[in-house]
Amino acid sequence: MKSRSLYAFMALLVLASLALSGCQSTESVQAQPSSTDFIPLAVTAPDCTHGNRIKAITAVDPYTVKFTLCEPDRTFPAKVGSPAFSIQDDTVLSETQGDPGKISQIANGTGPFSIVDTSIIKQIRLERRDDYWGIPVRLRSITLQWDGDSKYRRTNLSIRSVDGISSINPTDVNSIRLDSYLQVVEAPVVSTVFVGMNNTIAPFDSLPIRQALATAFDRQNLALNLFSPSAAPANQLVPPYFDIGHTSSLRWYDFDTRKTNEQLTQAGFDFTQELILSYDETPSDLIPEPSQVASELAAELKSAGVKVKLKPLPSAEFQQAWMAGELGLYLAAFKPDYPDANSFFETFFLQDNPMIGKTDAAIAREIKTLMASTDPSIIQASADVINNWVKQSVVLIPLVHTNEVLGFRAVVGSIIAGPFGENFSSMTINDQNLAFMQANPASNLWPVDLSPNDDRRTARLVFDTLTTFDLTGVGVLPGLADSWSSNASMTEWTFMLRYDVAFKNGALLDANDVVATFAAQADAGNPNHRPEVNYDYYRRFFGNFLNAQP
């Protein structure tokens, strides 16, 4: 980090020297700030033998950062676009000792908006930053509100007390569309709702029992009645939106509860036992009415002769139990963390994990194969193997491919709901002040642990990442890094940072901020690495921590 005044002074010196020697060159030259006082940061692991997938993170110079990986990874530029890796000012990181709660309160970002008021309950107010480095922001302010009741959100939109809402109840979509003063905006279908089973917990450790349960759920009925208008029954984990990664010829087992009962009987299933179906009771963009969905699943299991007890859990408790591997049978939804089908494969199947239990070594090798190649045919061949294995092994049961559905007043213009977020910065409304109500609080603006989409939505308004995601497809675009490159084996990734990007406190971005941000998560020996924080996304993407104690 350097002061803005120093950069400005050095830039003037450079421009003055160019003016004095103008006869020597007629080319346009961008003034690069001086690096005479820059002391580069670096974090390095001694080796790659402890499950870590990153070996080193190095500030090469004030505007160049290099990541050295333990294995090839073509998806690395996409992964660093996750809000979990929002770049922090290294000084603020040290002052807060990497505490996500304190970082959220300070909210010292480089993003298009800054938080100006948190005094009102269930509401925060953000104002645009006129010094934002990116495309000029159209809105003057955003008032972000939240409430878990979809009817309350719908009512507020109808009476025009808010300009937009998230997590619309599927039963409200048609009525909103019929209102000429309102509009429905659907994001692409990139997410999957599924029934998960941990194959280390009885009776789900039995393959014949899992295969029997694969026929128990009416996916067509679920998609038609309990999800968005664009939802569709799922035949596999990866939605068709991902041209590379989805196996178009694959079909899931037909719904047939009589067959479920017969196969369970053949498998020696104990029909006197009561299965516990756990689920997150909090409405979300992907499962707006989780209790209704869980009740429908329980009814279908009961029609197959299976006794079921529903166990709704608050979000925090569900996530904790899920990540601890305590849930044998559960309802969940997964939205990919970055725009590549590998986000599905890597998350669930690269290694043993609490979501499914044990994976298959051969499948892990297929995932590494598709991560090491840029050839679409090789990637698709490995994806086909993985998708067919999921069906044969029934490590989970895909139910519905779904999406996020938002509602806005008709006076709001230029709306894009992309697969990984919305374009609030370029939306328009007459007075340039937008009020938006979502389902969950904006409580964690540095979402390094598993968090609802509402947290990530707010983080994107305040912070920036090295890369960002295309709102109209599955591309990866420049963010704080205006370019990047890799070596031939895709084990070294180098990012070139933009000049003159300011944090809210006036400090200017440099490579040390990037290293410090990643080191706080990656390096177990870093003073800003918090022992009480899980760093779920880092571990999901990059394996074990660097320099962790054995």
Coordinates of C-alpha atoms in Angstrom, one line a residue:
M1 CA 0.0 0.0 0.0
K2 CA 1.2 3.5 -0.8
S3 CA -0.2 6.9 -0.2
R4 CA -2.2 8.6 -3.0
S5 CA -0.1 11.8 -2.6
L6 CA 3.2 10.0 -3.2
Y7 CA 1.8 8.3 -6.3
A8 CA 0.5 11.6 -7.6
F9 CA 3.8 13.4 -7.0
M10 CA 5.8 10.7 -8.7
A11 CA 3.5 10.6 -11.6
L12 CA 3.9 14.4 -12.1
L13 CA 7.7 14.0 -12.1
V14 CA 7.5 11.3 -14.7
L15 CA 5.2 13.4 -16.9
A16 CA 7.5 16.4 -16.5
S17 CA 10.5 14.5 -17.6
L18 CA 8.6 13.2 -20.6
A19 CA 7.7 16.8 -21.6
L20 CA 11.3 17.9 -21.4
S21 CA 12.4 15.0 -23.6
G22 CA 9.4 15.0 -25.9
C23 CA 11.5 14.9 -29.1
Q24 CA 12.7 11.4 -28.1
S25 CA 9.4 9.7 -28.4
T26 CA 5.9 10.3 -29.7
E27 CA 4.3 7.2 -28.0
S28 CA 1.7 7.5 -25.3
V29 CA 3.2 6.4 -22.0
Q30 CA 1.3 5.4 -18.8
A31 CA 3.1 6.7 -15.8
Q32 CA 3.9 3.9 -13.4
P33 CA 4.2 5.0 -9.7
S34 CA 7.7 4.7 -8.2
S35 CA 8.5 1.5 -6.4
T36 CA 11.6 2.8 -4.5
D37 CA 10.0 2.2 -1.0
F38 CA 8.2 -1.0 -1.9
I39 CA 9.2 -4.0 0.2
P40 CA 7.5 -7.1 -1.4
L41 CA 5.6 -9.6 0.7
A42 CA 5.6 -13.3 0.0
V43 CA 4.3 -16.5 1.7
T44 CA 5.8 -19.8 0.8
A45 CA 5.2 -23.4 1.9
P46 CA 8.3 -25.7 2.2
D47 CA 6.7 -28.3 -0.1
C48 CA 3.4 -29.7 -1.4
T49 CA 3.2 -32.8 0.8
H50 CA 0.5 -31.6 3.3
G51 CA -2.5 -31.4 1.0
N52 CA -1.9 -27.7 0.1
R53 CA -2.5 -26.8 -3.6
I54 CA -0.8 -23.4 -3.4
K55 CA 3.0 -23.4 -2.8
A56 CA 3.7 -19.7 -2.8
I57 CA 2.2 -16.2 -3.2
T58 CA 4.7 -13.5 -4.1
A59 CA 4.6 -9.8 -4.8
V60 CA 7.0 -9.5 -7.7
D61 CA 6.8 -5.7 -7.8
P62 CA 4.1 -3.2 -6.7
Y63 CA 1.8 -4.2 -9.5
T64 CA 2.6 -7.9 -10.2
V65 CA 1.5 -10.9 -8.1
K66 CA 2.5 -14.5 -8.8
F67 CA 0.8 -17.6 -7.5
T68 CA 2.8 -20.9 -7.6
L69 CA 0.6 -23.9 -7.5
C70 CA 1.3 -27.5 -6.6
E71 CA -0.7 -28.9 -9.5
P72 CA -2.0 -27.5 -12.8
D73 CA -5.3 -25.6 -12.5
R74 CA -6.8 -23.9 -15.6
T75 CA -9.7 -22.6 -13.4
F76 CA -7.4 -20.6 -11.1
P77 CA -8.3 -17.1 -12.6
A78 CA -12.0 -17.9 -12.1
K79 CA -11.5 -19.0 -8.5
V80 CA -9.9 -15.8 -7.4
G81 CA -13.0 -13.9 -8.6
S82 CA -15.0 -15.3 -5.7
P83 CA -16.1 -12.6 -3.1
A84 CA -14.3 -14.8 -0.5
F85 CA -11.1 -13.3 -2.0
S86 CA -12.1 -9.7 -2.0
I87 CA -8.9 -7.8 -1.8
Q88 CA -8.2 -5.9 1.5
D89 CA -5.9 -3.1 2.4
D90 CA -3.0 -4.8 4.2
T91 CA -2.9 -2.1 6.9
V92 CA -6.6 -2.7 7.8
L93 CA -6.0 -6.4 7.7
S94 CA -3.3 -6.0 10.3
E95 CA -5.3 -3.6 12.4
T96 CA -8.2 -6.0 12.6
Q97 CA -6.0 -9.1 12.8
G98 CA -8.0 -10.5 9.9
D99 CA -11.3 -10.6 11.8
P100 CA -14.0 -10.9 9.2
G101 CA -16.5 -9.2 11.5
K102 CA -14.3 -6.1 12.1
I103 CA -13.4 -6.0 8.4
S104 CA -17.2 -6.0 7.6
Q105 CA -17.8 -3.1 10.0
I106 CA -15.0 -1.0 8.5
A107 CA -15.9 -2.0 4.9
N108 CA -12.7 -0.5 3.5
G109 CA -13.2 -1.6 -0.1
T110 CA -12.2 -0.6 -3.6
G111 CA -15.7 -1.3 -4.9
P112 CA -18.3 1.0 -6.6
F113 CA -20.2 1.7 -3.3
S114 CA -19.3 2.5 0.3
I115 CA -21.4 1.9 3.3
V116 CA -22.5 5.2 4.9
D117 CA -25.3 4.2 7.4
T118 CA -26.0 1.1 9.4
S119 CA -28.0 2.7 12.2
I120 CA -31.4 1.5 11.1
I121 CA -32.4 -2.1 12.0
K122 CA -32.5 -4.6 9.1
Q123 CA -31.1 -2.0 6.7
I124 CA -27.8 -0.5 5.4
R125 CA -27.3 2.4 3.1
L126 CA -24.6 2.6 0.5
E127 CA -23.5 5.5 -1.6
R128 CA -21.6 5.4 -4.9
R129 CA -17.9 6.3 -4.9
D130 CA -17.2 9.0 -7.4
D131 CA -13.5 7.9 -7.4
Y132 CA -14.3 4.4 -8.4
W133 CA -11.7 3.0 -10.8
G134 CA -14.2 1.1 -13.0
I135 CA -17.2 2.1 -15.2
P136 CA -18.9 5.2 -13.6
V137 CA -21.8 4.1 -11.3
R138 CA -25.3 5.3 -12.4
L139 CA -27.0 4.9 -9.0
R140 CA -26.4 7.6 -6.4
S141 CA -27.3 5.2 -3.5
I142 CA -28.6 1.8 -2.6
T143 CA -30.7 1.1 0.5
L144 CA -30.3 -2.6 1.2
Q145 CA -33.0 -4.1 3.4
W146 CA -33.8 -7.7 4.4
D147 CA -36.6 -9.9 5.7
G148 CA -37.0 -13.7 5.6
D149 CA -40.7 -13.6 4.9
S150 CA -41.3 -13.8 1.1
K151 CA -44.8 -12.4 1.5
Y152 CA -43.5 -9.4 3.3
R153 CA -41.0 -8.7 0.6
R154 CA -43.7 -9.1 -2.1
T155 CA -46.0 -6.7 -0.3
N156 CA -43.2 -4.1 0.0
L157 CA -42.6 -4.3 -3.7
S158 CA -46.3 -4.0 -4.5
I159 CA -46.8 -0.9 -2.3
R160 CA -43.6 0.6 -3.9
S161 CA -41.8 0.9 -0.6
V162 CA -38.8 -0.9 -2.2
D163 CA -37.7 -0.9 -5.9
G164 CA -36.6 -4.6 -6.0
I165 CA -36.7 -7.8 -4.1
S166 CA -34.9 -11.2 -4.2
S167 CA -36.0 -14.8 -3.5
I168 CA -39.5 -14.5 -4.9
N169 CA -41.9 -17.2 -3.9
P170 CA -42.7 -19.2 -7.1
T171 CA -46.4 -18.7 -6.5
D172 CA -45.9 -14.9 -6.7
V173 CA -44.2 -14.8 -10.1
N174 CA -47.3 -14.7 -12.3
S175 CA -49.0 -12.0 -10.2
I176 CA -45.9 -9.9 -10.4
R177 CA -45.8 -10.4 -14.2
L178 CA -49.4 -9.3 -14.5
D179 CA -48.8 -6.1 -12.7
S180 CA -47.8 -3.5 -15.3
Y181 CA -45.9 -1.5 -12.7
L182 CA -43.6 -4.4 -11.8
Q183 CA -41.3 -6.8 -13.7
V184 CA -39.7 -10.2 -13.1
V185 CA -36.1 -10.8 -13.8
E186 CA -34.7 -14.3 -13.9
A187 CA -31.0 -15.2 -13.7
P188 CA -29.7 -18.1 -15.8
V189 CA -30.3 -21.7 -14.5
V190 CA -26.9 -22.6 -13.1
S191 CA -27.7 -24.2 -9.7
T192 CA -28.9 -27.6 -8.5
V193 CA -31.1 -28.6 -5.7
F194 CA -30.3 -32.1 -4.5
V195 CA -30.8 -34.7 -1.8
G196 CA -27.4 -35.4 -0.2
M197 CA -26.3 -38.6 1.6
N198 CA -23.2 -39.2 3.6
N199 CA -22.0 -42.6 2.5
T200 CA -20.1 -43.1 5.8
I201 CA -23.4 -43.0 7.8
A202 CA -25.8 -46.0 7.9
P203 CA -27.9 -46.9 6.1
F204 CA -26.5 -44.6 3.3
D205 CA -23.2 -46.6 3.4
S206 CA -25.1 -49.2 1.4
L207 CA -25.0 -48.7 -2.4
P208 CA -28.2 -50.8 -3.1
I209 CA -30.1 -48.6 -0.6
R210 CA -28.8 -45.4 -2.2
Q211 CA -29.7 -46.7 -5.6
A212 CA -33.2 -47.6 -4.4
L213 CA -33.7 -44.1 -3.0
A214 CA -32.7 -42.6 -6.4
T215 CA -36.2 -43.4 -7.8
A216 CA -38.1 -42.0 -4.8
F217 CA -38.5 -38.4 -5.8
D218 CA -40.8 -36.8 -8.4
R219 CA -38.4 -34.3 -9.9
Q220 CA -40.9 -33.1 -12.5
N221 CA -43.5 -32.2 -9.9
L222 CA -40.9 -30.5 -7.7
A223 CA -39.6 -28.3 -10.6
L224 CA -43.1 -27.4 -11.8
N225 CA -44.7 -26.5 -8.5
L226 CA -42.0 -25.5 -6.0
F227 CA -39.4 -23.6 -7.9
S228 CA -38.9 -20.8 -10.4
P229 CA -40.7 -20.8 -13.8
S230 CA -37.4 -21.7 -15.5
A231 CA -36.6 -24.6 -13.2
A232 CA -36.3 -28.1 -14.7
P233 CA -35.9 -31.6 -13.4
A234 CA -32.3 -32.5 -13.0
N235 CA -30.7 -35.6 -14.7
Q236 CA -27.3 -34.9 -13.2
L237 CA -25.5 -32.5 -10.9
V238 CA -24.3 -30.1 -13.7
P239 CA -27.0 -28.0 -15.4
P240 CA -27.2 -27.8 -19.2
Y241 CA -26.1 -24.2 -19.0
F242 CA -22.6 -25.5 -18.9
D243 CA -22.0 -26.7 -22.4
I244 CA -18.7 -28.2 -21.3
G245 CA -19.3 -30.3 -18.3
H246 CA -22.9 -31.3 -18.8
T247 CA -23.5 -34.8 -20.3
S248 CA -26.5 -34.2 -22.6
S249 CA -27.2 -37.9 -23.2
L250 CA -27.4 -38.8 -19.5
R251 CA -30.9 -39.4 -17.9
W252 CA -31.6 -40.0 -14.2
Y253 CA -33.7 -42.8 -12.9
D254 CA -37.5 -42.6 -13.4
F255 CA -39.7 -41.7 -10.4
D256 CA -41.3 -44.9 -9.1
T257 CA -42.0 -45.3 -5.4
R258 CA -43.2 -48.9 -5.9
K259 CA -39.7 -49.7 -7.4
T260 CA -38.1 -47.8 -4.5
N261 CA -39.9 -50.0 -2.0
E262 CA -39.0 -53.2 -3.9
Q263 CA -35.4 -52.4 -4.2
L264 CA -35.2 -51.3 -0.5
T265 CA -36.7 -54.7 0.5
Q266 CA -34.2 -56.5 -1.7
A267 CA -31.4 -54.5 -0.1
G268 CA -32.5 -55.5 3.4
F269 CA -33.6 -52.1 4.4
D270 CA -35.1 -51.8 8.0
F271 CA -38.5 -50.2 7.4
T272 CA -39.0 -49.8 11.2
Q273 CA -36.2 -47.2 11.4
E274 CA -37.0 -43.5 11.0
L275 CA -34.8 -41.5 8.7
I276 CA -33.9 -37.9 9.6
L277 CA -34.1 -35.5 6.7
S278 CA -32.3 -32.3 7.7
Y279 CA -32.6 -29.0 5.8
D280 CA -31.8 -25.3 6.2
E281 CA -35.1 -23.7 7.2
T282 CA -34.0 -20.2 6.1
P283 CA -35.4 -19.1 2.7
S284 CA -32.8 -18.5 0.0
D285 CA -32.7 -17.5 -3.6
L286 CA -32.5 -21.1 -4.7
I287 CA -35.0 -22.7 -2.3
P288 CA -37.5 -19.9 -1.5
E289 CA -39.8 -22.2 0.5
P290 CA -37.6 -24.9 2.0
S291 CA -40.2 -26.3 4.4
Q292 CA -42.6 -27.0 1.5
V293 CA -39.9 -28.8 -0.5
A294 CA -38.8 -30.9 2.5
S295 CA -42.4 -31.8 3.2
E296 CA -42.9 -33.0 -0.4
L297 CA -39.8 -35.1 -0.2
A298 CA -40.9 -36.6 3.1
A299 CA -44.3 -37.4 1.6
E300 CA -42.8 -39.2 -1.4
L301 CA -40.5 -41.3 0.9
K302 CA -43.5 -42.2 3.0
S303 CA -45.3 -43.4 -0.1
A304 CA -42.4 -45.8 -0.6
G305 CA -42.9 -47.1 2.9
V306 CA -40.0 -45.1 4.4
K307 CA -40.5 -43.4 7.8
V308 CA -39.2 -39.9 7.8
K309 CA -38.7 -37.1 10.4
L310 CA -38.0 -33.6 9.2
K311 CA -35.3 -31.7 11.0
P312 CA -35.4 -28.0 10.1
L313 CA -32.2 -26.1 11.2
P314 CA -31.2 -22.5 11.3
S315 CA -28.6 -21.7 8.6
A316 CA -25.6 -21.6 11.0
E317 CA -26.6 -24.9 12.6
F318 CA -27.2 -26.5 9.3
Q319 CA -23.9 -25.4 7.8
Q320 CA -22.0 -26.5 11.0
A321 CA -23.6 -29.9 11.0
W322 CA -23.2 -30.3 7.3
M323 CA -19.5 -29.4 7.3
A324 CA -18.9 -31.6 10.4
G325 CA -20.3 -34.6 8.4
E326 CA -23.1 -35.2 10.9
L327 CA -26.0 -35.2 8.3
G328 CA -26.8 -38.6 6.9
L329 CA -29.7 -37.4 4.7
Y330 CA -30.3 -33.8 3.8
L331 CA -31.8 -31.3 1.4
A332 CA -29.5 -28.6 0.0
A333 CA -28.8 -26.5 -3.1
F334 CA -25.5 -25.7 -4.7
K335 CA -24.7 -22.7 -6.8
P336 CA -21.2 -23.0 -8.4
D337 CA -18.6 -20.7 -6.9
Y338 CA -17.1 -19.8 -10.2
P339 CA -18.2 -20.1 -13.9
D340 CA -17.0 -23.6 -14.7
A341 CA -18.6 -27.0 -14.3
N342 CA -15.5 -28.0 -12.4
S343 CA -16.9 -26.1 -9.4
F344 CA -19.4 -28.9 -9.0
F345 CA -16.9 -31.7 -9.5
E346 CA -14.1 -30.3 -7.3
T347 CA -16.4 -29.3 -4.5
F348 CA -18.1 -32.7 -4.1
F349 CA -15.8 -35.3 -5.5
L350 CA -12.1 -34.3 -5.6
Q351 CA -11.5 -35.6 -2.1
D352 CA -13.4 -37.2 0.8
N353 CA -15.6 -34.6 2.4
P354 CA -18.6 -34.2 4.8
M355 CA -21.1 -33.6 2.0
I356 CA -20.9 -37.1 0.5
G357 CA -18.5 -39.0 2.7
K358 CA -15.9 -40.9 0.7
T359 CA -15.2 -40.3 -3.0
D360 CA -13.5 -42.5 -5.5
A361 CA -9.8 -42.2 -6.3
A362 CA -10.4 -42.8 -10.0
I363 CA -12.9 -39.9 -10.1
A364 CA -10.4 -37.6 -8.3
R365 CA -7.9 -38.4 -11.1
E366 CA -10.5 -37.5 -13.7
I367 CA -11.1 -34.1 -12.0
K368 CA -7.4 -33.4 -12.0
T369 CA -7.3 -34.3 -15.7
L370 CA -9.9 -31.8 -16.6
M371 CA -8.3 -29.2 -14.4
A372 CA -4.9 -29.7 -16.2
S373 CA -6.3 -29.3 -19.7
T374 CA -7.7 -26.5 -21.9
D375 CA -8.8 -29.0 -24.6
P376 CA -12.7 -29.0 -24.6
S377 CA -12.8 -32.6 -25.8
I378 CA -10.6 -33.8 -23.0
I379 CA -12.5 -31.8 -20.4
Q380 CA -15.8 -33.2 -21.6
A381 CA -14.6 -36.8 -21.7
S382 CA -13.6 -36.6 -18.0
A383 CA -16.9 -34.8 -17.2
D384 CA -18.8 -37.6 -18.8
V385 CA -17.0 -40.2 -16.7
I386 CA -17.8 -38.2 -13.5
N387 CA -21.4 -37.6 -14.3
N388 CA -22.1 -41.3 -15.1
W389 CA -20.3 -42.3 -11.9
V390 CA -22.6 -40.0 -9.9
K391 CA -25.6 -41.8 -11.4
Q392 CA -24.2 -45.3 -10.8
S393 CA -22.9 -44.7 -7.3
V394 CA -25.8 -42.3 -6.3
V395 CA -23.5 -40.3 -4.1
L396 CA -26.3 -37.7 -4.2
I397 CA -29.7 -37.4 -5.9
P398 CA -30.1 -34.3 -8.2
L399 CA -33.6 -33.0 -8.0
V400 CA -34.0 -29.7 -9.8
H401 CA -31.9 -27.2 -11.8
T402 CA -33.0 -23.8 -10.7
N403 CA -32.1 -20.1 -10.7
E404 CA -32.6 -16.9 -8.8
V405 CA -35.8 -14.8 -9.5
L406 CA -35.9 -11.2 -8.7
G407 CA -38.7 -8.6 -8.8
F408 CA -38.4 -4.9 -9.6
R409 CA -40.6 -1.9 -10.2
A410 CA -41.0 -1.2 -13.9
V411 CA -39.2 2.1 -13.5
V412 CA -36.0 0.4 -12.8
G413 CA -34.0 0.0 -16.0
S414 CA -30.9 -1.7 -17.5
I415 CA -31.2 -4.7 -15.2
I416 CA -29.0 -7.7 -15.8
A417 CA -29.3 -10.7 -13.5
G418 CA -26.3 -12.8 -14.4
P419 CA -25.4 -16.3 -13.4
F420 CA -23.2 -14.9 -10.6
G421 CA -24.8 -11.6 -9.6
E422 CA -26.6 -8.5 -10.6
N423 CA -25.4 -5.3 -12.3
F424 CA -26.5 -2.8 -9.6
S425 CA -23.8 -0.3 -10.6
S426 CA -25.4 0.2 -14.0
M427 CA -29.1 0.0 -13.1
T428 CA -31.2 3.2 -13.6
I429 CA -34.1 4.7 -11.7
N430 CA -35.4 8.3 -11.9
D431 CA -34.0 9.6 -8.6
Q432 CA -30.9 7.4 -8.8
N433 CA -31.7 6.0 -5.3
L434 CA -32.6 2.3 -5.3
A435 CA -34.2 0.4 -2.4
F436 CA -33.7 -3.4 -2.5
M437 CA -34.9 -6.0 -0.1
Q438 CA -33.3 -9.5 0.2
A439 CA -34.0 -12.5 2.4
N440 CA -31.0 -12.5 4.6
P441 CA -29.0 -9.9 6.5
A442 CA -25.9 -8.4 4.9
S443 CA -23.9 -9.5 7.9
N444 CA -20.5 -10.7 6.5
L445 CA -18.9 -8.6 3.8
W446 CA -15.7 -10.6 3.8
P447 CA -17.4 -14.0 3.3
V448 CA -14.4 -16.3 3.7
D449 CA -16.7 -19.0 5.3
L450 CA -19.7 -20.5 3.7
S451 CA -22.3 -17.8 3.4
P452 CA -25.7 -17.0 1.7
N453 CA -25.8 -15.4 -1.6
D454 CA -27.1 -12.2 0.1
D455 CA -23.7 -11.7 1.8
R456 CA -21.9 -12.2 -1.4
R457 CA -24.2 -9.8 -3.2
T458 CA -23.3 -7.0 -0.7
A459 CA -19.6 -7.9 -0.8
R460 CA -19.5 -7.3 -4.5
L461 CA -20.9 -3.8 -4.0
V462 CA -18.2 -2.8 -1.6
F463 CA -15.1 -4.8 -2.5
D464 CA -13.4 -6.0 -5.6
T465 CA -11.5 -9.2 -6.6
L466 CA -8.6 -9.8 -9.0
T467 CA -11.0 -11.1 -11.6
T468 CA -14.8 -10.8 -12.1
F469 CA -17.5 -12.9 -13.8
D470 CA -19.3 -12.1 -17.0
L471 CA -22.9 -11.2 -16.3
T472 CA -24.0 -12.6 -19.6
G473 CA -22.2 -15.9 -19.7
V474 CA -19.5 -18.1 -18.1
G475 CA -16.5 -15.9 -18.9
V476 CA -13.9 -14.5 -16.6
L477 CA -13.2 -10.8 -16.9
P478 CA -10.6 -8.4 -15.6
G479 CA -11.1 -7.0 -12.1
L480 CA -8.4 -5.4 -10.0
A481 CA -6.1 -7.3 -12.3
D482 CA -6.3 -6.0 -15.8
S483 CA -4.5 -9.0 -17.2
W484 CA -3.0 -12.4 -16.2
S485 CA -1.0 -15.2 -17.7
S486 CA 0.3 -18.7 -16.8
N487 CA 3.2 -20.9 -17.6
A488 CA 2.7 -23.8 -20.0
S489 CA 1.8 -26.2 -17.2
M490 CA -0.7 -23.8 -15.6
T491 CA 1.2 -24.1 -12.2
E492 CA 2.3 -20.5 -12.2
W493 CA -0.3 -17.7 -12.6
T494 CA 0.9 -14.0 -12.8
F495 CA -1.6 -11.1 -12.3
M496 CA -0.9 -7.5 -13.4
L497 CA -2.7 -5.0 -11.2
R498 CA -4.4 -1.8 -12.3
Y499 CA -2.7 1.5 -11.3
D500 CA -4.3 4.1 -9.1
V501 CA -7.0 2.0 -7.5
A502 CA -8.1 3.6 -4.2
F503 CA -9.5 1.9 -1.1
K504 CA -12.2 3.9 0.7
N505 CA -9.6 5.2 3.2
G506 CA -7.6 6.6 0.4
A507 CA -4.8 4.0 0.4
L508 CA -3.8 2.8 -3.1
L509 CA -3.9 -0.8 -4.1
D510 CA -0.6 -2.6 -4.6
A511 CA 0.6 -6.2 -4.8
N512 CA 1.2 -6.4 -1.0
D513 CA -2.5 -6.0 -0.4
V514 CA -3.2 -9.0 -2.6
V515 CA -0.5 -11.2 -0.9
A516 CA -1.7 -10.1 2.5
T517 CA -5.3 -10.9 1.6
F518 CA -4.5 -14.4 0.5
A519 CA -1.9 -15.0 3.2
A520 CA -4.5 -14.3 5.9
Q521 CA -6.5 -17.3 4.6
A522 CA -3.8 -19.5 3.2
D523 CA -1.0 -19.3 5.8
A524 CA -1.7 -20.9 9.1
G525 CA 1.3 -19.2 10.5
N526 CA 0.2 -15.7 9.5
P527 CA -0.8 -13.3 12.4
N528 CA -4.0 -12.4 10.5
H529 CA -5.1 -16.1 10.1
R530 CA -7.9 -16.6 12.7
P531 CA -8.1 -20.1 14.3
E532 CA -11.9 -19.7 14.8
V533 CA -12.5 -19.1 11.1
N534 CA -12.9 -22.1 8.8
Y535 CA -11.9 -20.4 5.5
D536 CA -14.3 -22.7 3.8
Y537 CA -13.9 -21.3 0.3
Y538 CA -10.1 -21.3 0.4
R539 CA -10.0 -24.9 1.5
R540 CA -12.6 -25.9 -1.0
F541 CA -10.6 -24.4 -3.9
F542 CA -7.0 -24.8 -2.7
G543 CA -6.8 -27.6 -0.2
N544 CA -5.0 -27.4 3.1
F545 CA -3.3 -24.3 4.6
L546 CA 0.3 -23.5 4.0
N547 CA 2.6 -24.0 7.0
A548 CA -0.1 -25.8 9.0
Q549 CA 1.0 -27.7 12.1
P550 CA 1.1 -31.5 11.5

